[in-house]
Tab-separated table of C-alpha atoms in Angstrom:
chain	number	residue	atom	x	y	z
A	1	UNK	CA	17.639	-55.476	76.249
A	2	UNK	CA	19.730	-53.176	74.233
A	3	UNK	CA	24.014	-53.356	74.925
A	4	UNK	CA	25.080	-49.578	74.427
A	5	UNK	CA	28.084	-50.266	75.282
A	6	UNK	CA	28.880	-53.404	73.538
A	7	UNK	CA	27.024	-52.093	70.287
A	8	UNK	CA	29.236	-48.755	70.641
A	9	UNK	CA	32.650	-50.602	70.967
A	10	UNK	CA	31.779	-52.849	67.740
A	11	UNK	CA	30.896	-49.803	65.662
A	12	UNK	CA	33.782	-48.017	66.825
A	13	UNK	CA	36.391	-51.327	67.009
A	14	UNK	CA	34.495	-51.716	63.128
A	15	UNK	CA	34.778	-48.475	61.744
A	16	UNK	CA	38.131	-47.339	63.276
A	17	UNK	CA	40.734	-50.324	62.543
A	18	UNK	CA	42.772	-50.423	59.459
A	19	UNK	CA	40.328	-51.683	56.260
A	20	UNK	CA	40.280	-50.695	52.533
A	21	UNK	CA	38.239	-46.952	53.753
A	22	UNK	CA	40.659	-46.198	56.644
A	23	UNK	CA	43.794	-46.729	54.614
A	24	UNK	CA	42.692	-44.666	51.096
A	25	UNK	CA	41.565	-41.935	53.246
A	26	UNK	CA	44.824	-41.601	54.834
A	27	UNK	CA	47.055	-42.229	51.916
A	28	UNK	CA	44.868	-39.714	50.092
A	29	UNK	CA	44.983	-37.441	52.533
A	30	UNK	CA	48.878	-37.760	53.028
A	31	UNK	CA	49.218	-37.392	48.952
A	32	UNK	CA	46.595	-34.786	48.553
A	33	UNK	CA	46.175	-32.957	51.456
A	34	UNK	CA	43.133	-33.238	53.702
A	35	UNK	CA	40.875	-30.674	51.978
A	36	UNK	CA	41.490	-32.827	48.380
A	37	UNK	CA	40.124	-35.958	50.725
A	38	UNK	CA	37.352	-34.533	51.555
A	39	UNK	CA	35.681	-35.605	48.600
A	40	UNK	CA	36.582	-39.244	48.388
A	41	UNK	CA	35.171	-39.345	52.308
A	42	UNK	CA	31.914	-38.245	51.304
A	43	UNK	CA	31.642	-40.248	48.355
A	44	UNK	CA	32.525	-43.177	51.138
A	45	UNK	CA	29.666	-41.761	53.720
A	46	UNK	CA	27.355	-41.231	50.624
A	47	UNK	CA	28.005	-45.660	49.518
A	48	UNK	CA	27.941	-46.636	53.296
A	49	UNK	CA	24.682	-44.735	53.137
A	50	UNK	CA	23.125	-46.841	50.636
A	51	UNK	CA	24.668	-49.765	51.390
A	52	UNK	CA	23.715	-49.826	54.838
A	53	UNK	CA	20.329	-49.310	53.975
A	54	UNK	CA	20.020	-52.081	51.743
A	55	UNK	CA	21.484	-54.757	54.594
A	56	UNK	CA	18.956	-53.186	57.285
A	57	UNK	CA	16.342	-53.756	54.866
A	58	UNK	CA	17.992	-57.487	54.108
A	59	UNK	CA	18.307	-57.673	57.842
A	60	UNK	CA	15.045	-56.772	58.871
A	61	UNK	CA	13.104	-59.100	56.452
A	62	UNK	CA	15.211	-62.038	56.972
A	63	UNK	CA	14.903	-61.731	60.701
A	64	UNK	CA	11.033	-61.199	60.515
A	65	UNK	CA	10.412	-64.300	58.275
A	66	UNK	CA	13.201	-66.155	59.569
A	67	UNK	CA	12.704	-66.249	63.837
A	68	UNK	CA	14.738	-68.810	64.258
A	69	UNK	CA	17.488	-67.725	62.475
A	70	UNK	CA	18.403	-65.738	65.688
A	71	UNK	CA	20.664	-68.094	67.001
A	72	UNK	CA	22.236	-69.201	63.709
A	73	UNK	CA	22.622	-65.089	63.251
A	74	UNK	CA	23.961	-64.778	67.019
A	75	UNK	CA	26.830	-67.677	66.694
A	76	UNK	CA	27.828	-66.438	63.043
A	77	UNK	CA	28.188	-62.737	64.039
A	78	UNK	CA	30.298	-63.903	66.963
A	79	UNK	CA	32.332	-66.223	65.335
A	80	UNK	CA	32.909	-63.356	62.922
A	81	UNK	CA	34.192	-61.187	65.533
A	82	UNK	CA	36.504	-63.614	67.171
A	83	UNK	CA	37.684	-64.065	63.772
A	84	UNK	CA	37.904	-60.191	63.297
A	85	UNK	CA	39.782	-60.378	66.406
A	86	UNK	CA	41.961	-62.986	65.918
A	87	UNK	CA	42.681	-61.092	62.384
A	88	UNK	CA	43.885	-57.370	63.907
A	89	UNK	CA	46.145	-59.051	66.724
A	90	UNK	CA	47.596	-60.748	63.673
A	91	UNK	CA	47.870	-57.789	61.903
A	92	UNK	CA	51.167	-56.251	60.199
A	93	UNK	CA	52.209	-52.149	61.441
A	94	UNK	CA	52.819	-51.668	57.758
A	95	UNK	CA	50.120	-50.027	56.332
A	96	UNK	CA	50.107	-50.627	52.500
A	97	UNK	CA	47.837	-48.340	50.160
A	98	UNK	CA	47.362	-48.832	46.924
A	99	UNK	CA	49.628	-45.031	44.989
A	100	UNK	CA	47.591	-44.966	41.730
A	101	UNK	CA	43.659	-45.185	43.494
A	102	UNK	CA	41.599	-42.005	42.416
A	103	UNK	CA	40.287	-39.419	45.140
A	104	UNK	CA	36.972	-38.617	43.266
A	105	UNK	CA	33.837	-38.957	44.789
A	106	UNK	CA	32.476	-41.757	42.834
A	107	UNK	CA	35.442	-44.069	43.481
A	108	UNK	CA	34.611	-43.654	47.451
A	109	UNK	CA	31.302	-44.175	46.660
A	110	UNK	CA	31.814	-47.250	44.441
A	111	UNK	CA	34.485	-48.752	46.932
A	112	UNK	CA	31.629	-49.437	49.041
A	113	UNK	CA	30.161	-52.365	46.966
A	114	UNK	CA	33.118	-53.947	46.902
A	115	UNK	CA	34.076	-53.670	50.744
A	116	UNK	CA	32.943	-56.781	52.170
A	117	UNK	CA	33.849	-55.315	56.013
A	118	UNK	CA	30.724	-53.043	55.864
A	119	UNK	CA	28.129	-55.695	54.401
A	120	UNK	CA	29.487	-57.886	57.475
A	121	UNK	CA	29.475	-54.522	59.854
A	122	UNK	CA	25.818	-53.424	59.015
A	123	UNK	CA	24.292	-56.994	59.006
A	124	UNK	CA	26.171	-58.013	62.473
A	125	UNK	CA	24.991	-54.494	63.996
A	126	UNK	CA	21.236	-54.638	62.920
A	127	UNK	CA	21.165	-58.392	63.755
A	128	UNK	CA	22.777	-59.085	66.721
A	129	UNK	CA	22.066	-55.385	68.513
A	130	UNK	CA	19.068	-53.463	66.560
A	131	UNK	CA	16.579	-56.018	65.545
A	132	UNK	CA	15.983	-58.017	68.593
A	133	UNK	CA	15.028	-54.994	70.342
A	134	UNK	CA	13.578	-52.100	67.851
A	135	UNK	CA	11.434	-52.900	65.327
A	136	UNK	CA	9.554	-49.588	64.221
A	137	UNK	CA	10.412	-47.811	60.815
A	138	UNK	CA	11.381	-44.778	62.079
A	139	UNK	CA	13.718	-46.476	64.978
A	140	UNK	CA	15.063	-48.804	61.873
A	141	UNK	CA	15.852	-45.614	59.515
A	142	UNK	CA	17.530	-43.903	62.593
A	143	UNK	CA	19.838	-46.488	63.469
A	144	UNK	CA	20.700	-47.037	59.513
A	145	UNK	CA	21.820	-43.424	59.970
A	146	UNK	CA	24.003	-43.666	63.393
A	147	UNK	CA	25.532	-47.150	61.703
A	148	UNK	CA	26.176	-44.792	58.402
A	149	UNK	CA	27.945	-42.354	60.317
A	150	UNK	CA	29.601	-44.199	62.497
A	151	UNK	CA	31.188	-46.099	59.734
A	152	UNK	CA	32.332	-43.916	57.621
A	153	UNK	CA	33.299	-41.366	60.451
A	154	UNK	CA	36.567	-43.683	60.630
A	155	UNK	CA	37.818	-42.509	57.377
A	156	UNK	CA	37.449	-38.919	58.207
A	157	UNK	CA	39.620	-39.659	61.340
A	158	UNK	CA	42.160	-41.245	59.497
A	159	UNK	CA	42.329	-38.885	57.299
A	160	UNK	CA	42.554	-36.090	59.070
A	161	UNK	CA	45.279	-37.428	61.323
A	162	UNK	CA	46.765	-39.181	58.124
A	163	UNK	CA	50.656	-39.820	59.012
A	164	UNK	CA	50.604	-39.207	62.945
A	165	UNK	CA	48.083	-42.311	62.865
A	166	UNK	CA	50.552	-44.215	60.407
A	167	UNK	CA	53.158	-43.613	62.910
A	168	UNK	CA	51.191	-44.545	65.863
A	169	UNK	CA	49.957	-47.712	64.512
A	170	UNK	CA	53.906	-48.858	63.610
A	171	UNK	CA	55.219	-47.864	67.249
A	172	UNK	CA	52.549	-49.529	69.231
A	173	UNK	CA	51.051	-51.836	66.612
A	174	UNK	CA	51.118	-55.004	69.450
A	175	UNK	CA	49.335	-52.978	72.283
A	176	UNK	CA	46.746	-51.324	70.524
A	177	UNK	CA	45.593	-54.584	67.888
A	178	UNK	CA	45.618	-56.572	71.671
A	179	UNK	CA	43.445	-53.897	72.968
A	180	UNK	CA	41.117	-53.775	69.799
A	181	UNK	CA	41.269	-57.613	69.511
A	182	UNK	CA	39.910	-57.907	73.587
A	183	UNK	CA	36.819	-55.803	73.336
A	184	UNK	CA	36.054	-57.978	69.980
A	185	UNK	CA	36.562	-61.370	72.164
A	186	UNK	CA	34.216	-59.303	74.929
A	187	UNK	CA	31.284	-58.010	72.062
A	188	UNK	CA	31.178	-61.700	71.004
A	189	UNK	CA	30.959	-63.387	74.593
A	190	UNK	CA	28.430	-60.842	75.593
A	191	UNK	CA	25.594	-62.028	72.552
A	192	UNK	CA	25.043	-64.668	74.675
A	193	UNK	CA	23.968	-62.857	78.264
């Protein structure tokens, strides 16, 4: 049976809390302006892209050969997200960007092979919630998609909302990393039902 609801509050829970993507796009777009952005978030949509694809296809063939990895797959990918969670209700308010990075397209693109949070993101998703239920092609590519842009849709956000969000995130920092770090402790509890 497919969660909707639990696979939709990991992607967004994933995608929208503070990680190397979020907090370029919003520096950048503080710094630059959110039209100068623009290109740095589609060279980040353009390496989730590929990136993504190459974990489903990881994903998909390790699962097929590998049917009992399930369970080893299930308890890893939750114990990631309770660590995930216990990690953002740890977190700091102070969001710390990096002054010198380049906005260019390729740099987005190439921060992707590097960022270790969407490698863990795509193989959790098509593990835990994709692969045990679809298992065409075409219902594989689709989902590599929606994962794509549901990913890299978070740096888009933060940068368009670049310093309101910075401000947000320092007043109510406690509240909303207990709120993000509850539905993580709720995605990994419901693998198992």
């Amino acid at each position: 049976m497919f969660h909707l609801y639990d696979f939709l509050i990991y992607c967004f829970i994933t995608a929208y809390t503070p990680g190397a993507n979020n907090l370029l796009s919003m520096s950048n777009a503080i710094r630059y302006g959110f039209r100068r952005s623009i290109r740095f978030n589609l060279g980040i949509l353009a390496g989730f892209s590929i990136v993504m694809t190459v974990c489903t296809v990881f994903s998909t063939a390790l699962y097929s050969f590998l049917p009992k990895v399930k369970i080893v797959m299930q308890i890893l990918g939750a114990a990631y997200m309770l660590y995930l969670a216990w990690k953002v209700r740890k977190s700091s308010s102070r969001l710390e960007t990096d002054a010198g990075q380049d906005i260019s397209f390729v740099s987005g693109m190439l921060l992707q092979f590097i960022n270790p949070k969407i490698y863990i993101y795509a193989i959790t998703a098509m593990s835990l919630y994709i692969l045990p239920v679809f298992h065409s092609p075409g219902a594989l590519a689709g989902f590599t998609v929606v994962l794509s842009l549901l990913g890299a849709s978070g740096s888009f956000v933060w940068a368009m909302f670049g310093a309101a969000f910075c401000r947000f995130f320092s007043r109510h920092s406690p509240a909303v990393n207990t709120v993000m770090a509850l539905l993580l402790v709720y995605c990994a509890v419901s693998l198992f039902f």
